[in-house]
């Protein structure tokens, strides 16, 4: 029995589970050590958690036994045993002891629980206590006293714990239990942690004989005393695996802990069904693979789950990212005050270092000439008409500058969408990024489109249907434009307040009544490279139609394509567009523009009250050539700016014009003659127009259609050349009647190209070759028909006129072929003679 000295000795350092390097935990030594009265000659053996000499077993002599007690340590702390470089046993014992010192009772101190669990009147002497932290219990080795046997000791101990239950603080609903160890326990410190399921293997007890496979009834009789059993499963009857085994699943993990530590190494006798030589039980924990019903259902129903995930992702994106994107679009559209202030300060600083107007002021001559168009656009923006404003003009005519810098000067809430970078982007991700950049749409996850496409492709290969994760390019662009429409509507309604006289109007009525509050959207480069695909233009025009008809914003299209009405009419079929056509400047305006460009930035301030110095244009005497040069160059704004820069660099006007003409001629050869990859016109057709326009400034439209070169698809070819800006087609009452060069400077460039004998001979020879081929095909068809008529048994008189017509046609075609051959011979002679 435990004396008072035993309880007092528990406080000494040798009695606590103090630290030693893992796996050798300190142990409680002999009973004399517990009482503090050990003799000087007594040896104190310190065993670790893995038994004597780290063998994994506990040896028992005569009159000795082992009891296992559970709930001595928190079972949930077994995860901490995985931590490296940490003596977790020492840390747990010290922490529990410190906590116990602050509380009343022994519900936290493992040694206090052990003292309370063993009654004082129990006739045993405790020899060692071996803790099993990962199993939450401890082995107590004892020596029995008197004639009492070990079974009686177990019965008394269990009865005591039942009458005086001990509930640890970490598990106040489970009391400490004790059981006699009947087998030979294996004390291991492997990373094998307790589980409600144990695997019971049946091995022969000796070297001879075979082990008996216990029935479920026999296993139940052996294991039920340690706790409620949920299931017993024997191995399949046809299994040849050795050793034989059975699995026992307890209701709680501490039941299996008790069963393993008490029955491991137990030998089942022959009387109990263990066979002649007996059967040795070897018990291990077996982890239970928990059923993941939700996960299994998700993996087994991809056709339902994946679309739901896609819908959930879309809902999250709408709820989280759409407000952020709308905010950034609003910041992009609205004039940033800080940025405007910074620009004004920079402009003021620049004025300190300049005494004259900037080079941009040279455009005033153009704007003075186009003041009517500017005022017209401003007036349209103050009206409520729900239609488009279209500014059409050739490239370089100043459409963007006219609208953005003049008509919308000083107006808030303007959005410029340039279709050129969107159309020229390569790939869906680049197109989405370009479209988002134009409207300020961020954040944009364009790379997710590629990832979603791969997921969609993989899902289609596995489940046979698409998941719906990936979105098409038009869907992505539509989403960007939809967010932009939301931001524009919020901007248009910002000035509506409770104090407004129209506060009683709803949003749609307010927008209809106040067109001056609507933002202005300018779509630049509309129908740029329209032949390569129109998905972007279709989406933009449809979105613009919704914006205009709902009175959210004004929309202005800038385009060089004369056939813009075909594309825009699809979006607004019942509206008449408000159109402004920009042409080339008149010679007087063009001259003023060049002169002002030359004088821009010059210091014309009078010195000491004297006369003003001469401007650069007044100092140059070669500007007398300017009138003739402008007549050749025309009034195209980009060409005039190029001319002014060359003159300002020191070239004479005539030399500058000659360089511009030569550059234009090279551009024509590269774009329309030699580079014929995927072009809707042929080299001979382009050269035919060049030759005709070199002789005259304008040629008849129908005359070109009647020529042999434009016999097939003549109208579509001429329209393609007009979109490519080689020519411009003049119309009257919707009917084309004349063809002119695409740029005024092209007229001089055409003449320069036709004056090149070698080039002209080469291209004329190609035309003659096509014409000869066409006539030979016509002759072949006539001959085939004559052969068919000649094969008739009789020659009716009604066929005489037909035969004569065919013969005459063959004769005329042959005459043309002979003429073409003579002309070809002359051209070949030129090519063989000249360089």
PDB file of N, CA, C and O in Angstrom, residues 586-592 594-595 622-634 640 643 647 653-654 657:
ATOM      1  N   UNK A 586      -7.818  73.263 -98.686  1.00  0.00           N
ATOM      2  CA  UNK A 586      -7.637  74.072 -99.903  1.00  0.00           C
ATOM      3  C   UNK A 586      -6.180  74.546 -99.982  1.00  0.00           C
ATOM      4  O   UNK A 586      -5.469  74.567 -98.976  1.00  0.00           O
ATOM      5  N   UNK A 587      -5.708  74.923-101.173  1.00  0.00           N
ATOM      6  CA  UNK A 587      -4.302  75.367-101.305  1.00  0.00           C
ATOM      7  C   UNK A 587      -3.978  76.552-100.395  1.00  0.00           C
ATOM      8  O   UNK A 587      -2.866  76.613 -99.842  1.00  0.00           O
ATOM      9  N   UNK A 588      -4.906  77.501-100.214  1.00  0.00           N
ATOM     10  CA  UNK A 588      -4.622  78.644 -99.357  1.00  0.00           C
ATOM     11  C   UNK A 588      -4.430  78.218 -97.907  1.00  0.00           C
ATOM     12  O   UNK A 588      -3.500  78.655 -97.218  1.00  0.00           O
ATOM     13  N   UNK A 589      -5.313  77.355 -97.420  1.00  0.00           N
ATOM     14  CA  UNK A 589      -5.197  76.882 -96.040  1.00  0.00           C
ATOM     15  C   UNK A 589      -3.944  76.036 -95.872  1.00  0.00           C
ATOM     16  O   UNK A 589      -3.245  76.124 -94.845  1.00  0.00           O
ATOM     17  N   UNK A 590      -3.631  75.220 -96.865  1.00  0.00           N
ATOM     18  CA  UNK A 590      -2.435  74.385 -96.789  1.00  0.00           C
ATOM     19  C   UNK A 590      -1.178  75.256 -96.708  1.00  0.00           C
ATOM     20  O   UNK A 590      -0.248  74.957 -95.944  1.00  0.00           O
ATOM     21  N   UNK A 591      -1.142  76.342 -97.488  1.00  0.00           N
ATOM     22  CA  UNK A 591       0.037  77.221 -97.455  1.00  0.00           C
ATOM     23  C   UNK A 591       0.160  77.896 -96.095  1.00  0.00           C
ATOM     24  O   UNK A 591       1.267  77.988 -95.537  1.00  0.00           O
ATOM     25  N   UNK A 592      -0.955  78.373 -95.533  1.00  0.00           N
ATOM     26  CA  UNK A 592      -0.895  78.997 -94.221  1.00  0.00           C
ATOM     27  C   UNK A 592      -0.422  78.011 -93.155  1.00  0.00           C
ATOM     28  O   UNK A 592       0.322  78.359 -92.242  1.00  0.00           O
ATOM     29  N   UNK A 594       1.610  75.420 -93.581  1.00  0.00           N
ATOM     30  CA  UNK A 594       3.051  75.188 -93.712  1.00  0.00           C
ATOM     31  C   UNK A 594       3.836  76.389 -93.183  1.00  0.00           C
ATOM     32  O   UNK A 594       4.837  76.240 -92.465  1.00  0.00           O
ATOM     33  N   UNK A 595       3.388  77.593 -93.521  1.00  0.00           N
ATOM     34  CA  UNK A 595       4.110  78.789 -93.073  1.00  0.00           C
ATOM     35  C   UNK A 595       4.067  78.899 -91.553  1.00  0.00           C
ATOM     36  O   UNK A 595       5.082  79.199 -90.900  1.00  0.00           O
ATOM     37  N   UNK A 622      13.268  80.709-100.921  1.00  0.00           N
ATOM     38  CA  UNK A 622      12.809  79.587-101.744  1.00  0.00           C
ATOM     39  C   UNK A 622      11.346  79.255-101.510  1.00  0.00           C
ATOM     40  O   UNK A 622      10.825  78.310-102.118  1.00  0.00           O
ATOM     41  N   UNK A 623      10.668  79.974-100.649  1.00  0.00           N
ATOM     42  CA  UNK A 623       9.259  79.693-100.419  1.00  0.00           C
ATOM     43  C   UNK A 623       8.375  80.143-101.574  1.00  0.00           C
ATOM     44  O   UNK A 623       7.175  79.918-101.562  1.00  0.00           O
ATOM     45  N   UNK A 624       9.005  80.794-102.556  1.00  0.00           N
ATOM     46  CA  UNK A 624       8.240  81.123-103.754  1.00  0.00           C
ATOM     47  C   UNK A 624       7.779  79.862-104.470  1.00  0.00           C
ATOM     48  O   UNK A 624       6.805  79.874-105.225  1.00  0.00           O
ATOM     49  N   UNK A 625       8.525  78.780-104.257  1.00  0.00           N
ATOM     50  CA  UNK A 625       8.158  77.506-104.885  1.00  0.00           C
ATOM     51  C   UNK A 625       7.002  76.823-104.163  1.00  0.00           C
ATOM     52  O   UNK A 625       6.527  75.782-104.625  1.00  0.00           O
ATOM     53  N   UNK A 626       6.599  77.375-103.034  1.00  0.00           N
ATOM     54  CA  UNK A 626       5.644  76.674-102.185  1.00  0.00           C
ATOM     55  C   UNK A 626       4.279  76.498-102.847  1.00  0.00           C
ATOM     56  O   UNK A 626       3.648  75.443-102.703  1.00  0.00           O
ATOM     57  N   UNK A 627       3.859  77.518-103.631  1.00  0.00           N
ATOM     58  CA  UNK A 627       2.544  77.397-104.270  1.00  0.00           C
ATOM     59  C   UNK A 627       2.493  76.229-105.239  1.00  0.00           C
ATOM     60  O   UNK A 627       1.552  75.425-105.229  1.00  0.00           O
ATOM     61  N   UNK A 628       3.506  76.118-106.063  1.00  0.00           N
ATOM     62  CA  UNK A 628       3.536  75.005-107.017  1.00  0.00           C
ATOM     63  C   UNK A 628       3.687  73.664-106.321  1.00  0.00           C
ATOM     64  O   UNK A 628       3.105  72.651-106.745  1.00  0.00           O
ATOM     65  N   UNK A 629       4.463  73.633-105.241  1.00  0.00           N
ATOM     66  CA  UNK A 629       4.640  72.364-104.512  1.00  0.00           C
ATOM     67  C   UNK A 629       3.344  71.912-103.854  1.00  0.00           C
ATOM     68  O   UNK A 629       3.029  70.719-103.842  1.00  0.00           O
ATOM     69  N   UNK A 630       2.585  72.866-103.325  1.00  0.00           N
ATOM     70  CA  UNK A 630       1.329  72.494-102.681  1.00  0.00           C
ATOM     71  C   UNK A 630       0.323  72.021-103.724  1.00  0.00           C
ATOM     72  O   UNK A 630      -0.489  71.119-103.454  1.00  0.00           O
ATOM     73  N   UNK A 631       0.355  72.606-104.931  1.00  0.00           N
ATOM     74  CA  UNK A 631      -0.535  72.114-105.985  1.00  0.00           C
ATOM     75  C   UNK A 631      -0.249  70.656-106.298  1.00  0.00           C
ATOM     76  O   UNK A 631      -1.159  69.880-106.602  1.00  0.00           O
ATOM     77  N   UNK A 632       1.025  70.269-106.230  1.00  0.00           N
ATOM     78  CA  UNK A 632       1.394  68.871-106.491  1.00  0.00           C
ATOM     79  C   UNK A 632       1.061  67.993-105.283  1.00  0.00           C
ATOM     80  O   UNK A 632       0.519  66.888-105.424  1.00  0.00           O
ATOM     81  N   UNK A 633       1.391  68.503-104.100  1.00  0.00           N
ATOM     82  CA  UNK A 633       1.248  67.687-102.884  1.00  0.00           C
ATOM     83  C   UNK A 633      -0.204  67.561-102.447  1.00  0.00           C
ATOM     84  O   UNK A 633      -0.601  66.534-101.875  1.00  0.00           O
ATOM     85  N   UNK A 634      -1.018  68.583-102.660  1.00  0.00           N
ATOM     86  CA  UNK A 634      -2.406  68.529-102.228  1.00  0.00           C
ATOM     87  C   UNK A 634      -2.557  69.044-100.805  1.00  0.00           C
ATOM     88  O   UNK A 634      -1.625  69.579-100.197  1.00  0.00           O
ATOM     89  N   UNK A 640       1.310  67.564 -95.615  1.00  0.00           N
ATOM     90  CA  UNK A 640       1.729  68.954 -95.383  1.00  0.00           C
ATOM     91  C   UNK A 640       2.681  69.059 -94.189  1.00  0.00           C
ATOM     92  O   UNK A 640       3.653  69.818 -94.212  1.00  0.00           O
ATOM     93  N   UNK A 643       6.007  67.859 -95.315  1.00  0.00           N
ATOM     94  CA  UNK A 643       6.651  68.887 -96.125  1.00  0.00           C
ATOM     95  C   UNK A 643       7.226  69.995 -95.246  1.00  0.00           C
ATOM     96  O   UNK A 643       8.382  70.432 -95.454  1.00  0.00           O
ATOM     97  N   UNK A 647      11.179  71.185 -94.982  1.00  0.00           N
ATOM     98  CA  UNK A 647      11.609  72.558 -95.274  1.00  0.00           C
ATOM     99  C   UNK A 647      12.291  73.161 -94.061  1.00  0.00           C
ATOM    100  O   UNK A 647      13.317  73.849 -94.174  1.00  0.00           O
ATOM    101  N   UNK A 653      11.550  73.635-100.935  1.00  0.00           N
ATOM    102  CA  UNK A 653      10.233  73.029-101.139  1.00  0.00           C
ATOM    103  C   UNK A 653      10.194  72.045-102.291  1.00  0.00           C
ATOM    104  O   UNK A 653       9.574  70.977-102.182  1.00  0.00           O
ATOM    105  N   UNK A 654      10.859  72.370-103.388  1.00  0.00           N
ATOM    106  CA  UNK A 654      10.820  71.474-104.525  1.00  0.00           C
ATOM    107  C   UNK A 654      11.533  70.157-104.223  1.00  0.00           C
ATOM    108  O   UNK A 654      11.051  69.077-104.574  1.00  0.00           O
ATOM    109  N   UNK A 657       9.321  68.066-101.924  1.00  0.00           N
ATOM    110  CA  UNK A 657       8.211  67.434-102.640  1.00  0.00           C
ATOM    111  C   UNK A 657       8.708  66.264-103.473  1.00  0.00           C
ATOM    112  O   UNK A 657       8.043  65.219-103.563  1.00  0.00           O
TER     113      UNK A 657
END
